[in-house]
Amino acid sequence: MKRVFQHPPAPTAGRRYWRSTDELADTPEFREWLEREFPFSAAQLNGDEWSRRSFLKLMGASVALAGFGVSSCRRPELYLVPFTKTVEWTIPGKFLYYSTAMPRRNGAIPLLVTTVDGRPIKLDGNPLHPMSNGASDVFVQAAINELYNPLRAKRIAENGQTKSVADFEKYLNDLRGKIGDGGGLAFLVEETHSPTRERIRGELEKMFPRMRWCVYDPLRSEAQNFATQISFGDDLRLVPRIERADVILALDSDFLDCAEGDIASSRAFTSRRRVSAPKDSMNRLYVVENRYTLTGAMADHRMRLPASQIPLIAHAIAMKVATATKDAGLGSVLATLQVPAGAAQFDEHWVDEAVNDLVSRSGAGLVLAGSQQPVVVQLLVYGINSALKNVGRTVLLRELHRNQNDNSILQLAGEMVAGRIKQLFILGANPVFNAPRALAFDPSGKTWIDWPELQKKVPDIIRLGYYEDETSALSRWNLPASHFLESWSDALSSEGHYLAIQPMILPLFGGFSELDLLTAVMGKPKVDGPELVIQWQYRGWNCAQPLERTNPAADPGISRDRAGARLFDRRRTLRKQLVAAGNARSDHEADLG
């Protein structure tokens, strides 16, 4: 606080000091100049001692004295309005729990949501589901904060101007007449593994047979999927069984991190690090990486290597494994590869020890490669696991339905630069921010262009986004997306378990779900509730056994494999417990048996 020092008053007796000869003369001209230049000092010279500080002192004292006995100084009274209709199943002061799932790139995570008066406040793993066993990760914990994030998109906007739902519906009806057979229609979506969305996509393809469907994720690896398709066939995915492995070699694979791995991998690895009996043995972890990761921190033997050396060390390991096992399949893969002389720069002794350990534990070893590694590294790792007899033991094959009509963002970029895309729906993704550079070559300008320039070439772009971000700014329409705790949907876990996603609260800002927008594009009315999800359950699953009548949303032990709709690990007791935890809001509780 600034302090104002007051000059001491001039003494009435004795010598009188002056600061200038004009002040000593005290002429009328001096007083006029003083009033014009220094009015505060002039007031003091005139004998008026009221300064601004003195005035504020007096006013503050007056207000303080006036406050005694005034009722307005009391704490304000607030009156609570009771519920006209109480929240279902609630008891004041007690939590209520519901089961749902969080869609993720590698597979959905089953969750248990804690609610208070109908509002979700906490997310945890579902302790009754084998995929989580009550565990969660940082992304799950952050999801509850994302639900109440004040920066979420809160309005329907057209070119930055706020519009109503009726305006967008009118625009969509007019746009539907322009789409025709879908020759200029494209969808850019994120990977969610939702069977219901795939069913609606099939209906869209019947209505618009020439439409494009592009699945885009900035961290999605096309190399891993391509290598799996070459090695094992279509619609298959490799699932590592880390809990069965005695020796693990990770080549730039951070499988213990939640962003690249999943909860099941972390739990499986740590289960072999706990020794509770003399017969228990610990696993051993070898890690080769170019940066310090969580998996590297847990490694027993870690080698730091430049990223450019990862394919070379993978080739060296494959050569040593092929020599030790005499595997013809791995040898045929190595015969097609050539390594420049002197290119490898790593510790040969470290590689020898790791290979000897893997060969000595044939059938109980596991080699993993990071999803960002190229196709050649993925093929070498698959060949090493096959030569070590790990496939079928520590590496299992699971069916993963992939639509053969899926396009990549590179294919979509080529269509956009050619001017063939007229209507583009972007569901959730933010390609303006995270799409790769130089996606397509523009023959007119003879240069490579990025996604922002490509998006400007499409006249009608509808973006369903959680935020008003960079992609929204270049889109004609921006729709607020609903949170997974605000809408109905479904998903598959990383091992193929079917999981229902049910809302905990109504959309806070009137958001749309992906299913809502896709059904609106087809011209169908909005469905409130789980009807869309239930339609998939009864259409896509074999319900020919009337005695069971199992609801897939309630049973965590349901999966689809090569034999069709097969039910495994039926736990009647577990299902009864899930009725209270996860299906209190379902209209089909009576069908659970």
Coordinates of C-alpha atoms in Angstrom, one line a residue:
M1 CA 0.0 0.0 0.0
K2 CA 1.4 3.4 -1.0
R3 CA 2.1 5.7 1.9
V4 CA 1.6 9.4 1.6
F5 CA 3.9 11.5 3.8
Q6 CA 2.4 14.8 5.0
H7 CA 4.7 17.7 5.4
P8 CA 4.9 19.0 9.0
P9 CA 3.0 22.2 9.5
A10 CA 4.9 25.4 9.3
P11 CA 5.8 26.8 12.7
T12 CA 3.8 29.8 13.8
A13 CA 6.7 31.3 15.7
G14 CA 10.4 31.6 14.9
R15 CA 12.0 31.6 11.6
R16 CA 9.9 31.0 8.4
Y17 CA 11.6 29.0 5.7
W18 CA 10.8 29.4 2.0
R19 CA 11.6 27.3 -1.0
S20 CA 11.9 30.0 -3.6
T21 CA 12.1 33.7 -3.9
D22 CA 8.6 33.8 -5.5
E23 CA 7.2 32.0 -2.5
L24 CA 8.9 34.5 -0.3
A25 CA 7.5 37.4 -2.3
D26 CA 4.0 35.7 -2.4
T27 CA 2.9 37.8 -5.3
P28 CA -0.6 37.4 -7.0
E29 CA 1.0 36.1 -10.2
F30 CA 2.8 33.4 -8.1
R31 CA -0.4 32.3 -6.4
E32 CA -2.2 32.1 -9.8
W33 CA 0.5 29.9 -11.3
L34 CA 0.6 27.8 -8.2
E35 CA -3.2 27.1 -8.4
R36 CA -2.9 26.2 -12.0
E37 CA 0.1 23.8 -11.7
F38 CA -0.3 22.4 -8.2
P39 CA -3.9 22.7 -7.1
F40 CA -3.4 20.4 -4.0
S41 CA -0.6 22.5 -2.7
A42 CA -2.6 25.7 -3.5
A43 CA -5.4 24.4 -1.4
Q44 CA -3.0 23.9 1.5
L45 CA -1.7 27.4 1.0
N46 CA -5.2 28.7 1.2
G47 CA -5.7 27.1 4.6
D48 CA -7.9 24.3 3.3
E49 CA -6.5 21.2 4.9
W50 CA -9.0 18.7 3.3
S51 CA -6.9 16.3 1.3
R52 CA -8.2 13.2 -0.6
R53 CA -6.8 11.0 2.0
S54 CA -8.6 12.9 4.7
F55 CA -11.8 12.8 2.8
L56 CA -11.6 9.0 2.4
K57 CA -11.0 8.6 6.1
L58 CA -14.1 10.5 6.9
M59 CA -16.3 8.6 4.5
G60 CA -15.0 5.3 5.7
A61 CA -15.8 6.1 9.3
S62 CA -19.3 7.3 8.3
V63 CA -20.0 4.1 6.5
A64 CA -18.8 2.0 9.4
L65 CA -20.9 3.9 11.8
A66 CA -24.0 3.6 9.5
G67 CA -23.5 -0.2 9.4
F68 CA -24.4 -0.7 13.0
G69 CA -28.0 -2.1 13.2
V70 CA -28.4 -2.4 9.5
S71 CA -29.8 -5.8 8.5
S72 CA -28.2 -5.8 5.0
C73 CA -24.8 -6.7 6.6
R74 CA -26.1 -10.1 7.6
R75 CA -25.2 -13.3 5.7
P76 CA -27.6 -13.7 2.8
E77 CA -30.3 -16.4 3.2
L78 CA -30.6 -19.0 0.5
Y79 CA -33.6 -21.3 0.2
L80 CA -33.2 -24.8 -1.2
V81 CA -35.8 -26.0 -3.7
P82 CA -36.7 -29.7 -3.0
F83 CA -37.0 -32.2 -5.8
T84 CA -40.4 -32.4 -7.4
K85 CA -39.5 -35.9 -8.5
T86 CA -36.7 -37.6 -6.6
V87 CA -33.8 -39.3 -8.4
E88 CA -34.4 -43.0 -8.9
W89 CA -32.8 -45.5 -6.6
T90 CA -31.2 -42.8 -4.4
I91 CA -31.0 -42.5 -0.6
P92 CA -29.8 -39.2 0.7
G93 CA -26.2 -39.3 1.8
K94 CA -25.4 -42.6 0.0
F95 CA -23.6 -43.2 -3.2
L96 CA -25.2 -45.1 -6.1
Y97 CA -23.0 -47.1 -8.6
Y98 CA -23.6 -47.9 -12.2
S99 CA -21.5 -49.8 -14.7
T100 CA -20.5 -48.5 -18.1
A101 CA -17.4 -48.5 -20.3
M102 CA -15.0 -45.9 -21.7
P103 CA -14.2 -46.3 -25.4
R104 CA -10.5 -46.3 -26.2
R105 CA -8.4 -46.9 -29.3
N106 CA -7.1 -50.3 -28.1
G107 CA -10.5 -51.4 -26.7
A108 CA -13.0 -50.2 -24.2
I109 CA -12.4 -50.3 -20.4
P110 CA -15.2 -51.4 -18.2
L111 CA -15.9 -48.9 -15.4
L112 CA -17.9 -48.4 -12.3
V113 CA -19.3 -44.9 -11.9
T114 CA -20.0 -43.4 -8.5
T115 CA -23.0 -41.0 -8.6
V116 CA -24.5 -38.6 -6.1
D117 CA -28.0 -37.3 -6.7
G118 CA -27.8 -38.4 -10.3
R119 CA -24.4 -36.7 -10.9
P120 CA -21.2 -38.8 -11.6
I121 CA -18.3 -37.8 -9.4
K122 CA -15.8 -40.7 -9.6
L123 CA -14.7 -43.3 -12.1
D124 CA -13.1 -46.6 -11.2
G125 CA -12.5 -49.9 -12.9
N126 CA -15.4 -52.4 -12.7
P127 CA -14.3 -54.9 -10.0
L128 CA -16.7 -57.5 -11.4
H129 CA -15.3 -57.5 -14.9
P130 CA -12.2 -59.6 -15.8
M131 CA -10.9 -56.9 -18.1
S132 CA -10.3 -54.4 -15.3
N133 CA -10.8 -56.1 -11.9
G134 CA -11.3 -52.6 -10.4
A135 CA -8.2 -51.0 -11.9
S136 CA -8.1 -47.8 -13.9
D137 CA -5.5 -45.5 -15.5
V138 CA -4.9 -41.8 -15.7
F139 CA -7.2 -41.3 -18.8
V140 CA -10.1 -42.8 -16.8
Q141 CA -9.5 -40.5 -13.9
A142 CA -9.2 -37.5 -16.2
A143 CA -12.5 -38.4 -18.0
I144 CA -14.6 -37.1 -15.1
N145 CA -12.9 -33.8 -15.3
E146 CA -13.5 -33.7 -19.0
L147 CA -17.2 -34.1 -18.4
Y148 CA -17.4 -30.9 -16.3
N149 CA -14.8 -29.0 -18.4
P150 CA -16.1 -25.4 -18.9
L151 CA -14.2 -25.2 -22.1
R152 CA -16.4 -27.8 -23.9
A153 CA -18.4 -26.8 -27.0
K154 CA -21.7 -25.5 -25.8
R155 CA -23.5 -24.3 -29.0
I156 CA -24.4 -25.2 -32.5
A157 CA -22.5 -22.9 -34.7
E158 CA -22.6 -22.2 -38.5
N159 CA -19.6 -20.2 -39.7
G160 CA -19.1 -19.0 -36.1
Q161 CA -22.7 -17.9 -35.7
T162 CA -24.9 -19.5 -33.0
K163 CA -27.7 -21.5 -34.5
S164 CA -30.6 -23.6 -33.1
V165 CA -31.3 -27.4 -33.5
A166 CA -34.1 -26.5 -35.9
D167 CA -31.7 -24.6 -38.2
F168 CA -29.3 -27.6 -38.3
E169 CA -32.1 -30.0 -39.0
K170 CA -33.3 -27.9 -41.9
Y171 CA -29.8 -27.7 -43.3
L172 CA -29.4 -31.4 -43.0
N173 CA -32.7 -32.1 -44.8
D174 CA -31.6 -29.8 -47.7
L175 CA -28.1 -31.4 -47.7
R176 CA -29.6 -34.9 -47.9
G177 CA -31.1 -34.1 -51.3
K178 CA -27.7 -33.0 -52.6
I179 CA -25.9 -36.2 -51.5
G180 CA -27.6 -38.5 -54.0
D181 CA -25.8 -41.8 -54.1
G182 CA -23.0 -40.6 -51.9
G183 CA -20.4 -39.9 -54.6
G184 CA -19.2 -36.8 -52.8
L185 CA -20.0 -37.9 -49.2
A186 CA -17.2 -38.9 -46.7
F187 CA -17.0 -39.6 -43.0
L188 CA -13.8 -39.1 -41.0
V189 CA -14.2 -41.0 -37.7
E190 CA -12.1 -42.2 -34.7
E191 CA -11.6 -45.8 -33.7
T192 CA -14.1 -46.8 -31.0
H193 CA -14.8 -50.5 -31.8
S194 CA -18.6 -49.9 -31.5
P195 CA -20.7 -52.7 -33.0
T196 CA -23.8 -50.4 -33.1
R197 CA -21.9 -47.8 -35.1
E198 CA -20.8 -50.4 -37.5
R199 CA -24.4 -51.5 -38.0
I200 CA -25.5 -47.9 -38.7
R201 CA -22.6 -47.6 -41.1
G202 CA -23.9 -50.6 -43.0
E203 CA -27.3 -48.9 -43.3
L204 CA -25.6 -45.7 -44.5
E205 CA -23.7 -47.6 -47.2
K206 CA -27.0 -49.1 -48.4
M207 CA -28.5 -45.6 -48.6
F208 CA -25.3 -44.0 -50.1
P209 CA -23.4 -46.8 -51.8
R210 CA -20.6 -44.6 -53.0
M211 CA -19.8 -42.9 -49.7
R212 CA -16.3 -43.1 -48.1
W213 CA -15.6 -44.1 -44.6
C214 CA -12.2 -43.2 -43.1
V215 CA -11.0 -44.3 -39.7
Y216 CA -8.4 -41.9 -38.4
D217 CA -6.3 -41.8 -35.2
P218 CA -3.1 -39.9 -34.9
L219 CA -1.5 -42.8 -32.9
R220 CA -3.0 -45.6 -35.0
S221 CA -0.5 -47.8 -36.7
E222 CA -1.2 -49.1 -40.2
A223 CA 2.1 -50.9 -40.3
Q224 CA 1.1 -53.2 -37.4
N225 CA -2.3 -54.1 -39.0
F226 CA -0.6 -54.7 -42.4
A227 CA 2.0 -57.0 -40.9
T228 CA -0.6 -59.0 -39.1
Q229 CA -2.6 -59.3 -42.2
I230 CA 0.4 -60.6 -44.2
S231 CA 1.5 -63.0 -41.4
F232 CA -1.8 -64.4 -40.1
G233 CA -4.7 -63.3 -42.4
D234 CA -7.5 -60.9 -42.4
D235 CA -9.7 -59.9 -39.4
L236 CA -7.2 -61.1 -36.8
R237 CA -5.4 -59.4 -34.0
L238 CA -2.6 -60.6 -31.8
V239 CA -3.2 -60.5 -28.1
P240 CA -0.1 -61.0 -25.9
R241 CA -0.5 -63.1 -22.8
I242 CA 2.2 -61.4 -20.7
E243 CA 1.3 -63.3 -17.5
R244 CA 2.4 -66.6 -19.2
A245 CA 5.8 -65.2 -20.4
D246 CA 9.0 -66.0 -18.4
V247 CA 11.2 -63.8 -20.6
I248 CA 10.0 -60.7 -22.4
L249 CA 11.9 -58.6 -25.0
A250 CA 10.4 -55.2 -25.9
L251 CA 11.7 -53.5 -29.0
D252 CA 10.6 -49.8 -28.5
S253 CA 7.4 -51.1 -27.0
D254 CA 6.1 -49.2 -24.0
F255 CA 3.4 -51.8 -23.2
L256 CA 3.3 -50.8 -19.5
D257 CA 2.2 -47.2 -20.4
C258 CA -1.5 -46.6 -20.5
A259 CA -1.3 -44.6 -23.8
E260 CA 0.2 -47.5 -25.7
G261 CA -0.8 -50.5 -23.7
D262 CA -3.8 -51.2 -21.5
I263 CA -4.7 -52.0 -17.9
A264 CA -4.6 -55.8 -18.6
S265 CA -1.0 -55.7 -19.8
S266 CA 0.2 -53.8 -16.7
R267 CA -1.7 -56.1 -14.3
A268 CA -0.4 -59.3 -16.1
F269 CA 3.2 -58.1 -15.9
T270 CA 3.1 -57.2 -12.3
S271 CA 1.4 -60.4 -11.4
R272 CA 4.6 -62.2 -12.3
R273 CA 6.6 -59.9 -10.1
R274 CA 4.9 -60.9 -6.9
V275 CA 6.4 -64.0 -5.3
S276 CA 4.1 -65.5 -2.7
A277 CA 5.4 -69.1 -2.6
P278 CA 8.8 -70.8 -3.0
K279 CA 7.7 -72.3 -6.3
D280 CA 6.8 -69.0 -7.8
S281 CA 9.2 -67.5 -10.3
M282 CA 9.6 -63.9 -11.6
N283 CA 9.6 -62.9 -15.2
R284 CA 12.6 -61.2 -16.8
L285 CA 12.3 -58.1 -19.0
Y286 CA 14.7 -57.0 -21.7
V287 CA 14.0 -53.5 -23.2
V288 CA 15.5 -51.8 -26.2
E289 CA 14.4 -48.2 -26.6
N290 CA 15.5 -44.8 -27.7
R291 CA 13.9 -42.8 -24.8
Y292 CA 13.3 -43.4 -21.2
T293 CA 9.9 -45.0 -20.7
L294 CA 7.9 -46.6 -17.9
T295 CA 8.6 -50.0 -19.4
G296 CA 12.3 -49.2 -19.5
A297 CA 12.2 -48.2 -15.9
M298 CA 10.9 -51.7 -15.0
A299 CA 13.4 -53.5 -17.2
D300 CA 15.9 -56.0 -15.7
H301 CA 18.2 -55.3 -18.7
R302 CA 17.8 -52.1 -20.7
M303 CA 19.7 -51.0 -23.8
R304 CA 19.5 -47.4 -25.0
L305 CA 19.7 -47.2 -28.7
P306 CA 18.9 -44.6 -31.4
A307 CA 15.6 -45.0 -33.1
S308 CA 17.4 -45.7 -36.4
Q309 CA 19.0 -48.7 -34.9
I310 CA 15.8 -50.5 -33.8
P311 CA 15.3 -52.3 -37.2
L312 CA 19.0 -53.3 -37.2
I313 CA 18.9 -54.9 -33.8
A314 CA 15.6 -56.6 -34.6
H315 CA 17.3 -58.1 -37.7
A316 CA 20.3 -59.2 -35.6
I317 CA 18.1 -60.9 -33.0
A318 CA 16.1 -62.6 -35.8
M319 CA 19.3 -64.0 -37.3
K320 CA 20.5 -65.4 -34.1
V321 CA 17.1 -67.0 -33.3
A322 CA 16.9 -68.5 -36.8
T323 CA 20.3 -70.0 -36.4
A324 CA 19.4 -71.5 -33.0
T325 CA 16.0 -72.8 -33.9
K326 CA 16.5 -73.6 -37.7
D327 CA 13.1 -72.2 -38.4
A328 CA 12.3 -72.1 -42.1
G329 CA 9.7 -69.5 -41.9
L330 CA 11.9 -67.0 -40.1
G331 CA 14.7 -67.8 -42.5
S332 CA 12.6 -67.1 -45.5
V333 CA 11.8 -63.6 -44.1
L334 CA 15.5 -62.9 -43.4
A335 CA 16.4 -64.0 -46.9
T336 CA 14.5 -61.1 -48.4
L337 CA 16.4 -58.5 -46.3
Q338 CA 19.8 -57.0 -46.7
V339 CA 21.7 -55.0 -44.0
P340 CA 24.5 -52.7 -45.0
A341 CA 27.9 -53.7 -43.7
G342 CA 28.9 -51.7 -40.6
A343 CA 25.4 -50.2 -40.1
A344 CA 24.7 -52.0 -36.8
Q345 CA 26.1 -50.2 -33.7
F346 CA 25.1 -52.0 -30.5
D347 CA 26.4 -54.4 -27.9
E348 CA 26.6 -57.9 -29.4
H349 CA 27.1 -59.5 -26.0
W350 CA 23.9 -58.0 -24.8
V351 CA 22.0 -59.4 -27.8
D352 CA 23.6 -62.8 -27.3
E353 CA 22.4 -63.1 -23.7
A354 CA 18.9 -61.9 -24.6
V355 CA 18.6 -64.4 -27.4
N356 CA 20.0 -67.3 -25.3
D357 CA 17.4 -66.5 -22.6
L358 CA 14.6 -66.5 -25.1
V359 CA 15.7 -69.7 -26.8
S360 CA 16.0 -71.5 -23.5
R361 CA 12.4 -70.6 -22.6
S362 CA 10.9 -71.6 -25.9
G363 CA 7.1 -71.4 -25.7
A364 CA 7.4 -69.2 -22.5
G365 CA 9.0 -66.2 -24.1
L366 CA 7.5 -63.1 -25.7
V367 CA 8.9 -60.5 -28.1
L368 CA 7.0 -57.2 -28.6
A369 CA 7.5 -54.4 -31.0
G370 CA 6.1 -50.9 -30.7
S371 CA 3.2 -49.9 -32.8
Q372 CA 5.2 -47.1 -34.4
Q373 CA 7.8 -49.4 -35.8
P374 CA 7.7 -50.1 -39.6
V375 CA 6.4 -53.2 -41.3
V376 CA 9.7 -54.9 -41.5
V377 CA 10.2 -54.8 -37.7
Q378 CA 6.6 -56.1 -37.1
L379 CA 7.2 -59.0 -39.5
L380 CA 10.5 -59.9 -37.9
V381 CA 8.9 -59.9 -34.4
Y382 CA 6.1 -62.2 -35.7
G383 CA 8.7 -64.5 -37.2
I384 CA 10.7 -64.6 -34.0
N385 CA 7.6 -65.5 -31.9
S386 CA 6.7 -68.2 -34.4
A387 CA 10.2 -69.7 -34.4
L388 CA 10.2 -69.7 -30.5
K389 CA 6.8 -71.5 -30.4
N390 CA 5.2 -68.6 -28.7
V391 CA 2.2 -68.3 -30.9
G392 CA -0.7 -70.0 -29.3
R393 CA 0.9 -69.8 -25.8
T394 CA 2.1 -66.3 -25.0
V395 CA 0.7 -64.8 -28.2
L396 CA -3.0 -65.5 -29.0
L397 CA -5.0 -64.8 -32.1
R398 CA -8.3 -63.0 -31.7
E399 CA -10.9 -62.1 -34.3
L400 CA -11.2 -58.4 -35.0
H401 CA -13.8 -57.4 -37.5
R402 CA -12.3 -54.9 -40.0
N403 CA -14.4 -53.5 -42.7
Q404 CA -12.6 -53.9 -46.0
N405 CA -14.1 -50.6 -47.2
D406 CA -12.2 -48.6 -44.6
N407 CA -10.1 -45.8 -46.0
S408 CA -7.1 -44.2 -44.6
I409 CA -6.6 -40.4 -44.2
L410 CA -4.1 -40.5 -47.1
Q411 CA -6.8 -42.0 -49.4
L412 CA -9.3 -39.4 -48.2
A413 CA -6.8 -36.6 -48.8
G414 CA -6.3 -37.8 -52.4
E415 CA -10.0 -37.6 -53.0
M416 CA -10.2 -34.1 -51.5
V417 CA -7.4 -32.7 -53.5
A418 CA -9.1 -34.0 -56.7
G419 CA -12.3 -32.2 -55.7
R420 CA -14.5 -35.3 -55.5
I421 CA -15.5 -34.7 -51.8
K422 CA -18.4 -32.3 -51.5
Q423 CA -19.8 -33.3 -48.0
L424 CA -17.5 -34.2 -45.2
F425 CA -18.6 -35.3 -41.7
I426 CA -15.8 -35.2 -39.1
L427 CA -16.7 -37.1 -35.9
G428 CA -14.5 -36.3 -33.0
A429 CA -11.1 -36.0 -34.8
N430 CA -9.1 -32.9 -35.0
P431 CA -7.0 -33.4 -38.2
V432 CA -6.2 -29.7 -38.6
F433 CA -4.1 -30.0 -35.4
N434 CA -2.7 -33.6 -35.5
A435 CA -2.9 -34.8 -39.1
P436 CA 0.5 -35.6 -40.8
R437 CA 2.1 -32.9 -43.0
A438 CA 2.1 -33.1 -46.8
L439 CA -0.9 -35.4 -47.0
A440 CA -1.6 -35.0 -50.7
F441 CA 0.1 -33.6 -53.8
D442 CA -1.7 -30.8 -55.6
P443 CA -1.0 -31.1 -59.3
S444 CA -2.3 -27.6 -60.0
G445 CA 0.2 -25.9 -57.6
K446 CA 2.8 -28.7 -58.1
T447 CA 3.3 -28.9 -54.3
W448 CA 2.4 -31.0 -51.3
I449 CA -0.4 -29.5 -49.2
D450 CA -1.4 -30.1 -45.6
W451 CA -4.9 -30.8 -44.1
P452 CA -6.0 -27.2 -43.5
E453 CA -5.7 -26.4 -47.2
L454 CA -7.4 -29.7 -48.1
Q455 CA -10.3 -28.9 -45.8
K456 CA -10.9 -25.6 -47.5
K457 CA -11.6 -27.4 -50.7
V458 CA -14.7 -29.1 -49.3
P459 CA -17.8 -26.8 -49.4
D460 CA -19.9 -28.6 -46.7
I461 CA -18.1 -29.8 -43.6
I462 CA -20.0 -30.8 -40.5
R463 CA -17.8 -31.3 -37.4
L464 CA -18.9 -33.1 -34.3
G465 CA -16.4 -32.0 -31.7
Y466 CA -15.9 -31.9 -28.0
Y467 CA -14.3 -28.5 -28.2
E468 CA -14.4 -25.5 -30.6
D469 CA -10.9 -26.1 -31.8
E470 CA -8.8 -25.7 -35.0
T471 CA -10.9 -28.0 -37.1
S472 CA -14.1 -26.3 -36.0
A473 CA -12.7 -22.9 -37.2
L474 CA -12.4 -24.3 -40.8
S475 CA -15.8 -26.2 -40.7
R476 CA -19.1 -24.8 -41.8
W477 CA -21.0 -26.4 -38.9
N478 CA -19.7 -27.3 -35.5
L479 CA -21.9 -29.5 -33.2
P480 CA -21.1 -30.1 -29.5
A481 CA -20.3 -33.7 -28.9
S482 CA -21.7 -35.5 -25.9
H483 CA -19.4 -37.2 -23.3
F484 CA -19.5 -41.0 -23.0
L485 CA -21.2 -40.5 -19.6
E486 CA -24.0 -38.6 -21.4
S487 CA -25.0 -41.0 -24.2
W488 CA -25.9 -44.6 -25.0
S489 CA -23.4 -46.7 -27.0
D490 CA -21.4 -49.9 -26.9
A491 CA -17.9 -51.1 -27.6
L492 CA -15.6 -54.1 -27.5
S493 CA -12.7 -54.5 -25.1
S494 CA -9.2 -55.3 -26.2
E495 CA -10.0 -59.1 -26.1
G496 CA -13.4 -58.8 -27.7
H497 CA -15.7 -58.6 -24.7
Y498 CA -18.9 -56.8 -25.4
L499 CA -19.5 -53.8 -23.2
A500 CA -22.5 -51.5 -23.0
I501 CA -22.1 -47.8 -22.5
Q502 CA -24.9 -46.2 -20.6
P503 CA -25.3 -42.5 -19.6
M504 CA -25.1 -41.3 -16.1
I505 CA -26.5 -37.8 -16.7
L506 CA -28.3 -35.9 -19.4
P507 CA -26.1 -33.9 -21.8
L508 CA -25.0 -30.8 -20.0
F509 CA -24.7 -28.7 -23.1
G510 CA -27.2 -30.4 -25.4
G511 CA -24.5 -32.4 -27.1
F512 CA -24.9 -35.0 -29.9
S513 CA -23.5 -38.5 -29.9
E514 CA -22.1 -40.1 -33.0
L515 CA -25.1 -42.4 -33.2
D516 CA -27.4 -39.4 -33.0
L517 CA -25.7 -37.7 -35.9
L518 CA -25.4 -40.8 -38.1
T519 CA -29.1 -41.6 -37.7
A520 CA -29.9 -37.9 -38.4
V521 CA -28.0 -38.1 -41.7
M522 CA -30.2 -41.0 -42.7
G523 CA -33.3 -38.9 -42.0
K524 CA -34.4 -41.1 -39.1
P525 CA -35.8 -39.6 -35.9
K526 CA -33.6 -39.3 -32.8
V527 CA -33.8 -42.4 -30.5
D528 CA -33.8 -41.6 -26.8
G529 CA -32.5 -44.5 -24.7
P530 CA -30.8 -47.8 -25.4
E531 CA -33.0 -48.8 -28.4
L532 CA -30.2 -48.5 -30.9
V533 CA -27.9 -50.7 -28.8
I534 CA -30.5 -53.2 -28.1
Q535 CA -31.3 -53.5 -31.8
W536 CA -27.7 -54.6 -32.4
Q537 CA -27.8 -57.1 -29.6
Y538 CA -30.8 -58.9 -30.9
R539 CA -29.7 -58.7 -34.6
G540 CA -26.0 -59.5 -34.3
W541 CA -26.1 -62.2 -31.6
N542 CA -27.5 -65.7 -31.9
C543 CA -30.4 -65.8 -29.4
A544 CA -31.5 -69.2 -30.4
Q545 CA -31.3 -70.6 -26.8
P546 CA -34.6 -69.5 -25.2
L547 CA -33.5 -70.8 -21.8
E548 CA -30.6 -68.5 -21.5
R549 CA -31.9 -65.2 -23.0
T550 CA -28.7 -63.6 -22.0
N551 CA -28.5 -59.8 -22.3
P552 CA -25.0 -59.0 -23.7
A553 CA -25.0 -55.7 -21.8
A554 CA -25.2 -57.5 -18.5
D555 CA -22.7 -60.3 -19.0
P556 CA -19.0 -59.5 -18.9
G557 CA -18.2 -63.0 -20.2
I558 CA -19.6 -62.6 -23.7
S559 CA -17.3 -62.5 -26.7
R560 CA -17.5 -63.1 -30.4
D561 CA -15.0 -65.4 -32.0
R562 CA -14.6 -67.5 -35.1
A563 CA -17.3 -69.9 -34.1
G564 CA -19.8 -67.1 -34.3
A565 CA -21.8 -66.0 -31.3
R566 CA -20.3 -68.0 -28.5
L567 CA -20.9 -67.5 -24.8
F568 CA -18.0 -68.3 -22.5
D569 CA -17.3 -68.0 -18.8
R570 CA -20.9 -67.7 -17.7
R571 CA -21.0 -66.5 -14.2
R572 CA -24.5 -66.5 -12.9
T573 CA -23.5 -65.1 -9.6
L574 CA -21.6 -62.3 -11.3
R575 CA -24.5 -61.4 -13.5
K576 CA -26.8 -61.1 -10.5
Q577 CA -24.4 -58.7 -8.9
L578 CA -24.1 -56.7 -12.1
V579 CA -27.9 -56.2 -12.2
A580 CA -27.6 -54.0 -9.2
A581 CA -24.4 -52.3 -10.3
G582 CA -24.9 -51.9 -14.0
N583 CA -28.5 -52.4 -15.2
A584 CA -30.6 -50.4 -12.7
R585 CA -31.4 -48.0 -15.6
S586 CA -32.1 -50.7 -18.2
D587 CA -35.7 -51.4 -19.3
H588 CA -34.9 -55.0 -19.9
E589 CA -33.8 -56.2 -16.4
A590 CA -36.5 -58.8 -16.5
D591 CA -34.8 -60.5 -19.4
L592 CA -31.6 -61.2 -17.5
G593 CA -33.0 -64.4 -15.9

